Short mmCIF file of C-alpha atoms in Angstrom, two decimals:
data_model
loop_
_atom_site.label_atom_id
_atom_site.label_comp_id
_atom_site.label_asym_id
_atom_site.label_seq_id
_atom_site.Cartn_x
_atom_site.Cartn_y
_atom_site.Cartn_z
CA UNK P 1 18.00 -23.48 -16.43
CA UNK P 2 19.53 -23.03 -12.99
CA UNK P 3 21.81 -25.33 -11.01
CA UNK P 4 20.23 -26.45 -7.72
CA UNK P 5 23.48 -26.22 -5.76
CA UNK P 6 23.97 -22.59 -6.81
CA UNK P 7 20.45 -21.63 -5.72
CA UNK P 8 21.13 -23.00 -2.23
CA UNK P 9 24.34 -21.03 -1.61
CA UNK P 10 22.92 -18.75 1.12
CA UNK P 11 20.69 -21.35 2.79
CA UNK P 12 21.18 -23.84 5.62
CA UNK P 13 19.73 -27.11 4.37
CA UNK P 14 19.94 -30.88 4.52
CA UNK P 15 19.88 -33.09 1.42
CA UNK P 16 17.51 -35.97 2.24
CA UNK P 17 17.80 -37.66 -1.14
CA UNK P 18 18.84 -36.97 -4.73
CA UNK P 19 21.38 -34.82 -6.52
CA UNK P 20 22.24 -31.12 -6.10
CA UNK P 21 24.19 -30.87 -9.35
CA UNK P 22 21.14 -30.98 -11.58
CA UNK P 23 19.40 -28.08 -13.33
CA UNK P 24 15.81 -26.98 -12.85
CA UNK P 25 13.52 -25.42 -15.44
CA UNK P 26 11.54 -23.23 -13.01
CA UNK P 27 11.04 -22.31 -9.36
CA UNK P 28 7.42 -22.88 -8.25
CA UNK P 29 5.40 -22.61 -5.01
CA UNK P 30 1.94 -23.08 -6.58
CA UNK P 31 1.27 -26.74 -7.38
CA UNK P 32 -0.92 -25.75 -10.34
CA UNK P 33 2.09 -24.20 -12.09
CA UNK P 34 4.44 -27.18 -11.83
CA UNK P 35 6.14 -28.25 -15.06
CA UNK P 36 8.81 -30.79 -16.00
CA UNK P 37 12.06 -30.40 -14.00
CA UNK P 38 10.62 -27.71 -11.73
CA UNK P 39 11.80 -27.05 -8.18
CA UNK P 40 8.69 -27.01 -5.95
CA UNK P 41 8.83 -25.24 -2.59
CA UNK P 42 6.30 -26.66 -0.12
CA UNK P 43 5.03 -23.43 1.44
CA UNK P 44 2.51 -23.51 4.30
CA UNK P 45 -0.32 -21.06 3.67
CA UNK P 46 -3.20 -19.97 5.90
CA UNK P 47 -5.52 -22.49 4.25
CA UNK P 48 -3.30 -24.84 2.22
CA UNK P 49 -0.02 -26.63 3.02
CA UNK P 50 2.22 -27.26 0.00
CA UNK P 51 3.56 -30.44 1.61
CA UNK P 52 0.19 -32.06 0.88
CA UNK P 53 0.93 -31.79 -2.85
CA UNK P 54 4.42 -33.34 -2.75
CA UNK P 55 3.49 -36.62 -4.42
CA UNK P 56 1.23 -34.90 -6.96
CA UNK P 57 3.86 -32.38 -8.14
CA UNK P 58 6.49 -35.09 -8.57
CA UNK P 59 4.04 -37.02 -10.74
CA UNK P 60 3.54 -33.80 -12.76
CA UNK P 61 7.28 -33.55 -13.38
CA UNK P 62 8.85 -31.67 -10.48
CA UNK P 63 12.40 -32.98 -9.99
CA UNK P 64 13.30 -31.12 -6.76
CA UNK P 65 11.26 -30.54 -3.59
CA UNK P 66 12.13 -28.10 -0.82
CA UNK P 67 10.40 -29.11 2.42
CA UNK P 68 10.32 -28.36 6.13
CA UNK P 69 8.52 -31.63 6.95
CA UNK P 70 9.12 -35.18 5.82
CA UNK P 71 7.28 -36.21 2.65
CA UNK P 72 6.89 -39.53 0.85
CA UNK P 73 7.90 -39.37 -2.81
CA UNK P 74 9.69 -41.67 -5.24
CA UNK P 75 13.45 -42.17 -5.08
CA UNK P 76 13.99 -40.22 -8.32
CA UNK P 77 13.05 -36.85 -6.77
CA UNK P 78 15.61 -34.69 -5.00
CA UNK P 79 14.35 -33.64 -1.55
CA UNK P 80 15.96 -30.76 0.38
CA UNK P 81 14.94 -29.97 3.95
CA UNK P 82 15.08 -26.47 5.46
CA UNK P 83 13.84 -24.98 8.72
CA UNK P 84 11.29 -22.65 7.07
CA UNK P 85 10.16 -23.00 3.46
CA UNK P 86 8.82 -19.42 3.27
CA UNK P 87 12.22 -18.07 4.27
CA UNK P 88 13.90 -20.49 1.87
CA UNK P 89 11.65 -19.36 -1.00
CA UNK P 90 12.87 -15.79 -0.56
CA UNK P 91 16.54 -16.77 -0.82
CA UNK P 92 15.89 -19.22 -3.65
CA UNK P 93 13.95 -16.58 -5.60
CA UNK P 94 16.71 -13.99 -5.15
CA UNK P 95 19.25 -16.46 -6.52
CA UNK P 96 16.91 -17.70 -9.27
CA UNK P 97 16.56 -14.15 -10.63
CA UNK P 98 20.33 -13.51 -10.22
CA UNK P 99 20.10 -11.20 -7.18
CA UNK P 100 18.64 -8.09 -8.90
CA UNK P 101 18.50 -6.15 -5.61
CA UNK P 102 22.30 -6.21 -5.50
CA UNK P 103 22.25 -3.80 -8.45
CA UNK P 104 18.98 -1.91 -7.91
CA UNK P 105 18.80 0.56 -5.04
CA UNK P 106 15.75 -0.71 -3.14
CA UNK P 107 13.81 1.67 -0.87
CA UNK P 108 11.34 0.05 1.56
CA UNK P 109 8.66 2.01 3.43
CA UNK P 110 6.80 0.56 6.43
CA UNK P 111 4.22 2.09 8.77
CA UNK P 112 0.50 2.08 9.49
CA UNK P 113 -0.24 5.13 7.35
CA UNK P 114 1.50 7.02 4.58
CA UNK P 115 3.20 4.14 2.74
CA UNK P 116 1.28 4.42 -0.51
CA UNK P 117 1.40 8.20 -0.85
CA UNK P 118 5.08 8.36 0.07
CA UNK P 119 6.11 5.74 -2.50
CA UNK P 120 4.46 7.75 -5.28
CA UNK P 121 6.04 10.99 -4.03
CA UNK P 122 9.49 9.36 -4.06
CA UNK P 123 8.89 7.99 -7.54
CA UNK P 124 7.80 11.42 -8.79
CA UNK P 125 10.81 13.23 -7.30
CA UNK P 126 13.40 10.69 -8.45
CA UNK P 127 11.99 10.64 -11.98
CA UNK P 128 12.03 14.45 -12.08
CA UNK P 129 15.70 14.12 -11.13
CA UNK P 130 16.28 11.94 -14.21
CA UNK P 131 16.22 8.46 -12.69
CA UNK P 132 14.03 5.53 -13.71
CA UNK P 133 12.03 4.13 -10.78
CA UNK P 134 9.96 0.96 -10.33
CA UNK P 135 7.24 0.76 -7.68
CA UNK P 136 5.58 -2.05 -5.70
CA UNK P 137 2.61 -1.24 -3.49
CA UNK P 138 -0.98 -1.55 -2.35
CA UNK P 139 -2.52 -0.24 -5.57
CA UNK P 140 -0.18 -1.65 -8.21
CA UNK P 141 3.32 -2.48 -9.30
CA UNK P 142 4.78 -0.13 -11.93
CA UNK P 143 7.61 -1.34 -14.17
CA UNK P 144 8.34 1.06 -17.01
CA UNK P 145 5.01 1.54 -18.82
CA UNK P 146 3.52 -1.63 -17.34
CA UNK P 147 1.07 -1.38 -14.44
CA UNK P 148 0.18 -4.61 -12.63
CA UNK P 149 -2.80 -4.52 -10.19
CA UNK P 150 -1.81 -5.60 -6.67
CA UNK P 151 -3.28 -8.44 -4.60
CA UNK P 152 -1.16 -7.76 -1.50
CA UNK P 153 0.65 -4.65 -0.29
CA UNK P 154 3.87 -6.68 -0.33
CA UNK P 155 3.72 -9.61 -2.77
CA UNK P 156 5.14 -13.09 -2.18
CA UNK P 157 8.96 -13.15 -2.21
CA UNK P 158 9.12 -14.84 -5.63
CA UNK P 159 7.00 -12.04 -7.14
CA UNK P 160 9.11 -9.36 -5.41
CA UNK P 161 12.28 -10.78 -6.95
CA UNK P 162 10.58 -11.26 -10.34
CA UNK P 163 9.55 -7.58 -10.29
CA UNK P 164 13.07 -6.50 -9.31
CA UNK P 165 14.48 -8.47 -12.25
CA UNK P 166 11.96 -6.91 -14.64
CA UNK P 167 12.78 -3.44 -13.27
CA UNK P 168 16.48 -3.98 -13.79
CA UNK P 169 15.90 -5.31 -17.31
CA UNK P 170 13.71 -2.24 -18.03
CA UNK P 171 16.58 0.06 -17.04
CA UNK P 172 15.38 1.09 -13.58
CA UNK P 173 17.89 2.62 -11.18
CA UNK P 174 15.66 2.44 -8.09
CA UNK P 175 12.80 0.34 -6.72
CA UNK P 176 10.52 1.92 -4.10
CA UNK P 177 8.12 -0.39 -2.31
CA UNK P 178 5.61 -0.61 0.50
CA UNK P 179 6.68 -3.12 3.14
CA UNK P 180 3.80 -4.47 5.22
CA UNK P 181 4.13 -6.08 8.64
CA UNK P 182 2.71 -9.26 7.09
CA UNK P 183 5.36 -9.09 4.38
CA UNK P 184 8.09 -8.87 7.00
CA UNK P 185 6.59 -11.59 9.19
CA UNK P 186 6.12 -13.97 6.26
CA UNK P 187 9.68 -13.51 4.89
CA UNK P 188 8.51 -11.86 1.64
CA UNK P 189 11.40 -9.38 1.76
CA UNK P 190 14.14 -11.77 2.90
CA UNK P 191 17.07 -12.67 0.67
CA UNK P 192 18.33 -9.14 -0.02
CA UNK P 193 19.28 -5.90 1.74
CA UNK P 194 17.29 -2.68 1.38
CA UNK P 195 19.41 0.33 0.55
CA UNK P 196 17.06 2.49 2.66
CA UNK P 197 14.31 1.47 5.10
CA UNK P 198 11.71 4.00 6.26
CA UNK P 199 9.35 4.05 9.24
CA UNK P 200 6.39 6.45 8.94
CA UNK P 201 4.27 5.78 12.05
CA UNK P 202 2.44 3.01 13.89
CA UNK P 203 -1.05 2.67 15.35
CA UNK P 204 -3.03 -0.41 16.43
CA UNK P 205 -4.12 -2.05 13.15
CA UNK P 206 -4.07 -5.47 11.45
CA UNK P 207 -4.59 -7.20 14.79
CA UNK P 208 -6.81 -10.27 14.77
CA UNK P 209 -7.25 -13.71 13.19
CA UNK P 210 -4.84 -14.37 10.31
CA UNK P 211 -3.00 -11.11 11.02
CA UNK P 212 -1.15 -10.19 14.24
CA UNK P 213 -1.88 -11.60 17.69
CA UNK P 214 -1.14 -8.30 19.44
CA UNK P 215 0.09 -4.75 18.94
CA UNK P 216 3.46 -5.86 20.34
CA UNK P 217 3.79 -8.48 17.59
CA UNK P 218 2.71 -5.94 14.97
CA UNK P 219 5.36 -3.49 16.19
CA UNK P 220 8.05 -6.18 16.38
CA UNK P 221 7.37 -7.22 12.77
CA UNK P 222 7.65 -3.61 11.59
CA UNK P 223 10.98 -3.30 13.42
CA UNK P 224 12.48 -6.15 11.38
CA UNK P 225 12.96 -3.79 8.43
CA UNK P 226 15.74 -2.04 10.34
CA UNK P 227 17.72 -5.26 10.50
CA UNK P 228 17.42 -5.56 6.71
CA UNK P 229 18.59 -2.13 5.47
CA UNK P 230 21.77 -0.07 5.25
CA UNK P 231 20.16 3.25 6.26
CA UNK P 232 17.03 3.63 8.37
CA UNK P 233 15.05 6.88 8.09
CA UNK P 234 12.49 7.13 10.90
CA UNK P 235 9.80 9.49 12.16
CA UNK P 236 11.27 11.09 15.27
CA UNK P 237 7.80 12.23 16.44
CA UNK P 238 6.28 8.75 16.73
CA UNK P 239 5.92 7.50 20.31
CA UNK P 240 7.15 4.02 19.32
CA UNK P 241 10.27 4.99 17.42
CA UNK P 242 12.64 3.59 20.08
CA UNK P 243 10.88 0.22 19.97
CA UNK P 244 11.02 0.24 16.16
CA UNK P 245 14.80 0.75 16.33
CA UNK P 246 15.35 -1.94 18.96
CA UNK P 247 17.99 -4.37 17.63
CA UNK P 248 18.52 -2.26 14.49
CA UNK P 249 21.68 -2.92 12.50
CA UNK P 250 21.54 0.10 10.18
CA UNK P 251 22.65 3.71 10.28
CA UNK P 252 19.81 5.98 11.41
CA UNK P 253 18.49 9.34 10.26
CA UNK P 254 15.38 11.09 11.64
CA UNK P 255 12.73 13.46 10.33
CA UNK P 256 9.67 15.21 11.81
CA UNK P 257 8.56 18.37 13.59
CA UNK P 258 10.85 17.61 16.54
CA UNK P 259 13.73 20.02 17.16
CA UNK P 260 16.00 16.99 17.49
CA UNK P 261 15.13 15.59 14.06
CA UNK P 262 17.87 15.56 11.41
CA UNK P 263 15.40 16.93 8.86
CA UNK P 264 12.79 19.22 10.42
CA UNK P 265 9.49 20.76 9.30
CA UNK P 266 8.50 24.17 10.70
CA UNK P 267 6.08 27.01 9.89
CA UNK P 268 3.32 24.75 8.53
CA UNK P 269 0.56 26.62 6.69
CA UNK P 270 -2.67 25.33 5.17
CA UNK P 271 -3.09 26.30 1.51
CA UNK P 272 -6.48 26.74 -0.19
CA UNK P 273 -6.95 28.30 -3.62
CA UNK P 274 -9.21 27.81 -6.65
CA UNK P 275 -10.83 24.60 -5.44
CA UNK P 276 -7.47 23.09 -4.46
CA UNK P 277 -6.15 22.27 -0.99
CA UNK P 278 -2.57 21.81 0.10
CA UNK P 279 0.02 22.54 2.75
CA UNK P 280 3.27 24.52 2.86
CA UNK P 281 6.17 24.37 5.31
CA UNK P 282 9.87 25.13 5.79
CA UNK P 283 12.52 22.38 5.86
CA UNK P 284 15.72 22.76 7.88
CA UNK P 285 18.49 20.56 9.23
CA UNK P 286 20.40 18.46 6.72
CA UNK P 287 18.91 20.65 3.98
CA UNK P 288 17.10 23.98 3.79
CA UNK P 289 14.12 25.14 1.74
CA UNK P 290 10.39 25.75 1.42
CA UNK P 291 8.02 22.99 0.33
CA UNK P 292 4.42 23.12 -0.88
CA UNK P 293 2.37 20.06 -1.74
CA UNK P 294 -1.05 19.76 -3.33
CA UNK P 295 -2.20 17.19 -0.78
CA UNK P 296 -3.90 18.67 2.32
CA UNK P 297 -3.25 18.10 6.02
CA UNK P 298 -0.55 17.66 8.62
CA UNK P 299 0.00 14.03 7.57
CA UNK P 300 0.85 15.37 4.11
CA UNK P 301 3.78 17.18 5.72
CA UNK P 302 4.99 13.86 7.14
CA UNK P 303 4.56 12.04 3.82
CA UNK P 304 6.35 14.70 1.78
CA UNK P 305 9.05 15.20 4.43
CA UNK P 306 9.70 11.44 4.33
CA UNK P 307 10.12 11.68 0.56
CA UNK P 308 12.42 14.69 0.97
CA UNK P 309 14.60 12.79 3.47
CA UNK P 310 14.88 9.78 1.13
CA UNK P 311 15.66 11.82 -1.98
CA UNK P 312 18.10 14.06 -0.13
CA UNK P 313 20.07 10.91 0.75
CA UNK P 314 20.47 10.35 -2.98
CA UNK P 315 21.60 13.93 -3.60
CA UNK P 316 18.48 15.24 -5.35
CA UNK P 317 18.40 19.03 -5.63
CA UNK P 318 15.85 20.87 -3.47
CA UNK P 319 14.39 22.70 -6.49
CA UNK P 320 13.65 19.35 -8.17
CA UNK P 321 11.91 18.15 -4.99
CA UNK P 322 9.82 21.31 -4.72
CA UNK P 323 8.60 21.06 -8.30
CA UNK P 324 7.78 17.35 -8.07
CA UNK P 325 5.92 17.60 -4.75
CA UNK P 326 3.76 20.46 -6.00
CA UNK P 327 2.43 18.18 -8.75
CA UNK P 328 2.53 14.78 -7.01
CA UNK P 329 -0.75 12.93 -6.55
CA UNK P 330 -1.85 9.38 -5.83
CA UNK P 331 -4.91 7.78 -7.35
CA UNK P 332 -7.59 7.51 -4.69
CA UNK P 333 -5.56 9.02 -1.85
CA UNK P 334 -6.99 12.52 -1.21
CA UNK P 335 -7.12 12.84 -4.98
CA UNK P 336 -8.38 16.31 -5.86
CA UNK P 337 -10.62 16.43 -8.94
CA UNK P 338 -11.12 19.99 -10.17
CA UNK P 339 -14.74 20.64 -11.10
CA UNK P 340 -15.16 24.23 -9.89
CA UNK P 341 -13.17 27.13 -8.49
CA UNK P 342 -15.97 27.63 -5.95
CA UNK P 343 -15.73 24.32 -4.12
CA UNK P 344 -13.36 21.37 -3.69
CA UNK P 345 -14.09 17.77 -4.75
CA UNK P 346 -11.87 14.84 -3.83
CA UNK P 347 -11.75 11.04 -3.98
CA UNK P 348 -10.30 9.06 -1.08
CA UNK P 349 -10.00 5.39 -0.14
CA UNK P 350 -11.11 5.94 3.49
CA UNK P 351 -13.19 2.82 4.07
CA UNK P 352 -13.20 2.39 7.83
CA UNK P 353 -14.04 4.64 10.77
CA UNK P 354 -10.42 5.38 11.72
CA UNK P 355 -9.38 6.52 8.24
CA UNK P 356 -12.63 8.45 7.66
CA UNK P 357 -12.31 10.27 11.00
CA UNK P 358 -8.69 11.19 10.23
CA UNK P 359 -9.65 12.50 6.80
CA UNK P 360 -12.69 14.52 7.88
CA UNK P 361 -10.87 15.97 10.91
CA UNK P 362 -8.04 17.11 8.61
CA UNK P 363 -10.45 18.72 6.16
CA UNK P 364 -12.32 20.60 8.90
CA UNK P 365 -9.06 22.45 9.63
CA UNK P 366 -9.56 24.18 6.25
CA UNK P 367 -12.80 25.70 7.62
CA UNK P 368 -15.04 24.71 4.70
CA UNK P 369 -18.40 26.35 4.09
CA UNK P 370 -19.78 22.82 4.38
CA UNK P 371 -18.04 19.48 4.69
CA UNK P 372 -19.97 16.97 2.58
CA UNK P 373 -19.17 13.26 2.86
CA UNK P 374 -20.45 10.73 0.30
CA UNK P 375 -19.84 7.07 1.14
CA UNK P 376 -21.23 3.56 1.37
CA UNK P 377 -19.96 0.35 2.95
CA UNK P 378 -19.04 -3.04 1.51
CA UNK P 379 -21.46 -5.94 1.69
CA UNK P 380 -20.64 -9.22 3.47
CA UNK P 381 -18.38 -7.36 5.85
CA UNK P 382 -18.66 -6.28 9.49
CA UNK P 383 -21.86 -4.37 10.35
CA UNK P 384 -19.89 -2.64 13.08
CA UNK P 385 -17.89 -0.81 10.39
CA UNK P 386 -21.14 0.57 8.98
CA UNK P 387 -22.34 1.83 12.35
CA UNK P 388 -18.96 3.38 13.13
CA UNK P 389 -18.54 5.10 9.75
CA UNK P 390 -22.09 6.43 9.95
CA UNK P 391 -21.43 7.85 13.40
CA UNK P 392 -18.12 9.43 12.34
CA UNK P 393 -19.65 11.10 9.28
CA UNK P 394 -22.68 12.21 11.27
CA UNK P 395 -20.46 13.91 13.84
CA UNK P 396 -17.95 15.55 11.50
CA UNK P 397 -19.71 16.21 8.17
CA UNK P 398 -22.32 18.90 7.65
CA UNK P 399 -24.08 16.63 5.17
CA UNK P 400 -23.68 12.90 4.58
CA UNK P 401 -24.76 11.38 1.27
CA UNK P 402 -25.23 7.65 1.87
CA UNK P 403 -24.84 5.55 -1.25
CA UNK P 404 -23.71 2.13 -2.47
CA UNK P 405 -20.13 0.82 -2.37
CA UNK P 406 -19.48 -2.86 -3.18
CA UNK P 407 -22.75 -4.48 -2.02
CA UNK P 408 -21.49 -7.95 -3.01
CA UNK P 409 -24.25 -10.42 -2.07
CA UNK P 410 -26.20 -8.03 0.19
CA UNK P 411 -28.98 -5.65 -0.74
CA UNK P 412 -27.67 -2.04 -0.96
CA UNK P 413 -30.64 -0.71 1.00
CA UNK P 414 -29.90 -3.06 3.92
CA UNK P 415 -26.33 -1.71 4.09
CA UNK P 416 -27.59 1.88 3.92
CA UNK P 417 -30.01 1.16 6.77
CA UNK P 418 -27.09 -0.03 8.93
CA UNK P 419 -25.14 3.17 8.15
CA UNK P 420 -28.23 5.19 9.13
CA UNK P 421 -28.22 3.42 12.51
CA UNK P 422 -24.77 4.93 13.15
CA UNK P 423 -25.74 8.39 11.91
CA UNK P 424 -28.82 8.17 14.15
CA UNK P 425 -26.52 8.47 17.17
CA UNK P 426 -25.67 12.02 16.01
CA UNK P 427 -27.48 15.16 14.91
CA UNK P 428 -25.89 14.91 11.45
CA UNK P 429 -27.96 15.66 8.35
CA UNK P 430 -28.06 13.04 5.63
CA UNK P 431 -29.75 11.94 2.45
CA UNK P 432 -29.66 8.50 0.81
CA UNK P 433 -29.19 7.88 -2.92
CA UNK P 434 -28.48 4.22 -3.72
CA UNK P 435 -27.06 4.76 -7.23
CA UNK P 436 -23.51 6.03 -6.80
CA UNK P 437 -23.48 8.08 -10.02
CA UNK P 438 -26.72 9.80 -9.02
CA UNK P 439 -25.27 10.44 -5.56
CA UNK P 440 -22.21 12.05 -7.15
CA UNK P 441 -24.48 14.10 -9.44
CA UNK P 442 -26.35 15.39 -6.38
CA UNK P 443 -23.11 16.28 -4.58
CA UNK P 444 -21.72 18.23 -7.54
CA UNK P 445 -24.94 19.95 -8.64
CA UNK P 446 -25.66 21.06 -5.06
CA UNK P 447 -22.09 22.20 -4.34
CA UNK P 448 -21.93 25.59 -2.64
CA UNK P 449 -19.09 28.13 -2.49
CA UNK P 450 -16.50 27.04 0.08
CA UNK P 451 -17.69 23.42 0.24
CA UNK P 452 -15.30 20.49 0.53
CA UNK P 453 -16.91 17.36 -0.90
CA UNK P 454 -15.37 13.93 -0.24
CA UNK P 455 -16.23 10.80 -2.20
CA UNK P 456 -15.01 8.17 0.27
CA UNK P 457 -14.49 4.43 0.20
CA UNK P 458 -13.73 3.52 -3.41
CA UNK P 459 -10.46 5.39 -3.92
CA UNK P 460 -8.38 3.73 -6.61
CA UNK P 461 -10.93 0.98 -7.27
CA UNK P 462 -12.40 1.03 -10.77
CA UNK P 463 -15.19 -1.48 -10.28
CA UNK P 464 -18.33 -2.19 -8.26
CA UNK P 465 -18.84 -5.73 -6.98
CA UNK P 466 -22.45 -6.94 -7.17
CA UNK P 467 -23.69 -10.52 -6.75
CA UNK P 468 -20.24 -12.04 -7.34
CA UNK P 469 -19.42 -10.00 -10.44
CA UNK P 470 -17.24 -6.91 -10.83
CA UNK P 471 -18.75 -4.20 -13.02
CA UNK P 472 -16.63 -1.29 -14.37
CA UNK P 473 -17.12 1.81 -12.22
CA UNK P 474 -14.47 4.49 -11.89
CA UNK P 475 -15.49 7.60 -9.96
CA UNK P 476 -13.34 9.77 -12.23
CA UNK P 477 -15.38 8.54 -15.19
CA UNK P 478 -18.63 9.11 -13.31
CA UNK P 479 -17.59 12.67 -12.45
CA UNK P 480 -16.69 13.39 -16.08
CA UNK P 481 -20.04 12.00 -17.24
CA UNK P 482 -21.94 14.07 -14.66
CA UNK P 483 -20.10 17.26 -15.63
CA UNK P 484 -20.89 16.68 -19.30
CA UNK P 485 -24.54 15.95 -18.55
CA UNK P 486 -24.75 19.10 -16.42
CA UNK P 487 -23.17 21.11 -19.22
CA UNK P 488 -20.18 22.07 -17.04
CA UNK P 489 -17.59 20.94 -19.58
CA UNK P 490 -16.44 23.08 -22.47
#
């Protein structure tokens, strides 16, 4: 039980009716979860406005309502008015869970690319250094041995605070999390101060209905993180770094290839050996040493250098960082799966033209014998994405294997035909194999020395969505089954 007055300590509010010196049994923003003596926060969503349920939740037992608009309820309910109920929910949740972020060291990473990979790298390094680290991100939340699948990159503020409390109770020292522009705009990370905030990069993305009205708004939302942290660590090479730091209230540290960066990467070398790809480089500035990571490409330097900058702030030894980064990997993000010393096989989440082009361009730098790209596109989604991905693969890959992704309520062949329209704009070679396992079998059994084979689009997903139902399908499992059936396993 929590006292209402205590939960409101950091909020500006007006008591419209009722009593602040009562106790509540729970803090709720979903009307379906209301119980006796709950405090219900009337949050406005994209489709549903919580104010519409005010009378209903009081009848179900809610004793306190937090509103930003006037509501009509019985005289027995306490009604508290605030300017913004989403913002209020964040502060109420922080207080409800006894301000766990005041004890945890919370690390928040924002940017268009690199958030997911960098959070896992930080977690790996800090745990190798002997700390216990919780994680919140696009793929999952990790609290001790518990892994919770994610619905949003940055969850609702109540969930963020609930996770922080669970992390603290599980003995975590640090929490590392992805911070989306939507999360910042919708007050999901209000109510506490990040120990460190990180900016990786920014490109036009998430602009459109129900997201951001313009690139300027997208950038401005990202910049909010640097008014919510003690130390900001930013990519000195990004063209928009000055705009990101506009109105910042934190100390600032920089990283990148730039000579002016506080932590610099030089002497980058591509690494390829025994079916594995990676990158090596020298670090100088605030610390000195050589780094190698088992994730390929120039962007891997940025991701790992970001992790180095964060962990250096916490005094982690360079040798610990080197060891952790050599073994760090993220499920579905350029995830290398060793099947042969002769060629390279990887799984990646690239599921739009921009991410696929970035990935294939990076891999071509390794001068493969052939670059083979296996992918499909989701059903009931933009046909333009299919055309664009087909065209990108046709231009950059030596062979495209078109297969099924999540067809949803469309016919897989119809989706494949759209992809072929895009490939038709190029001279790229392709074959089509609807069944994804059979497509993977073809890719592996026809692998040639020096090939780099990419299974794109599914990444960390472990299901295939067909006609409204999700069926188990994990590409790692499919690969293992194919290898056994081919007699490649011992």
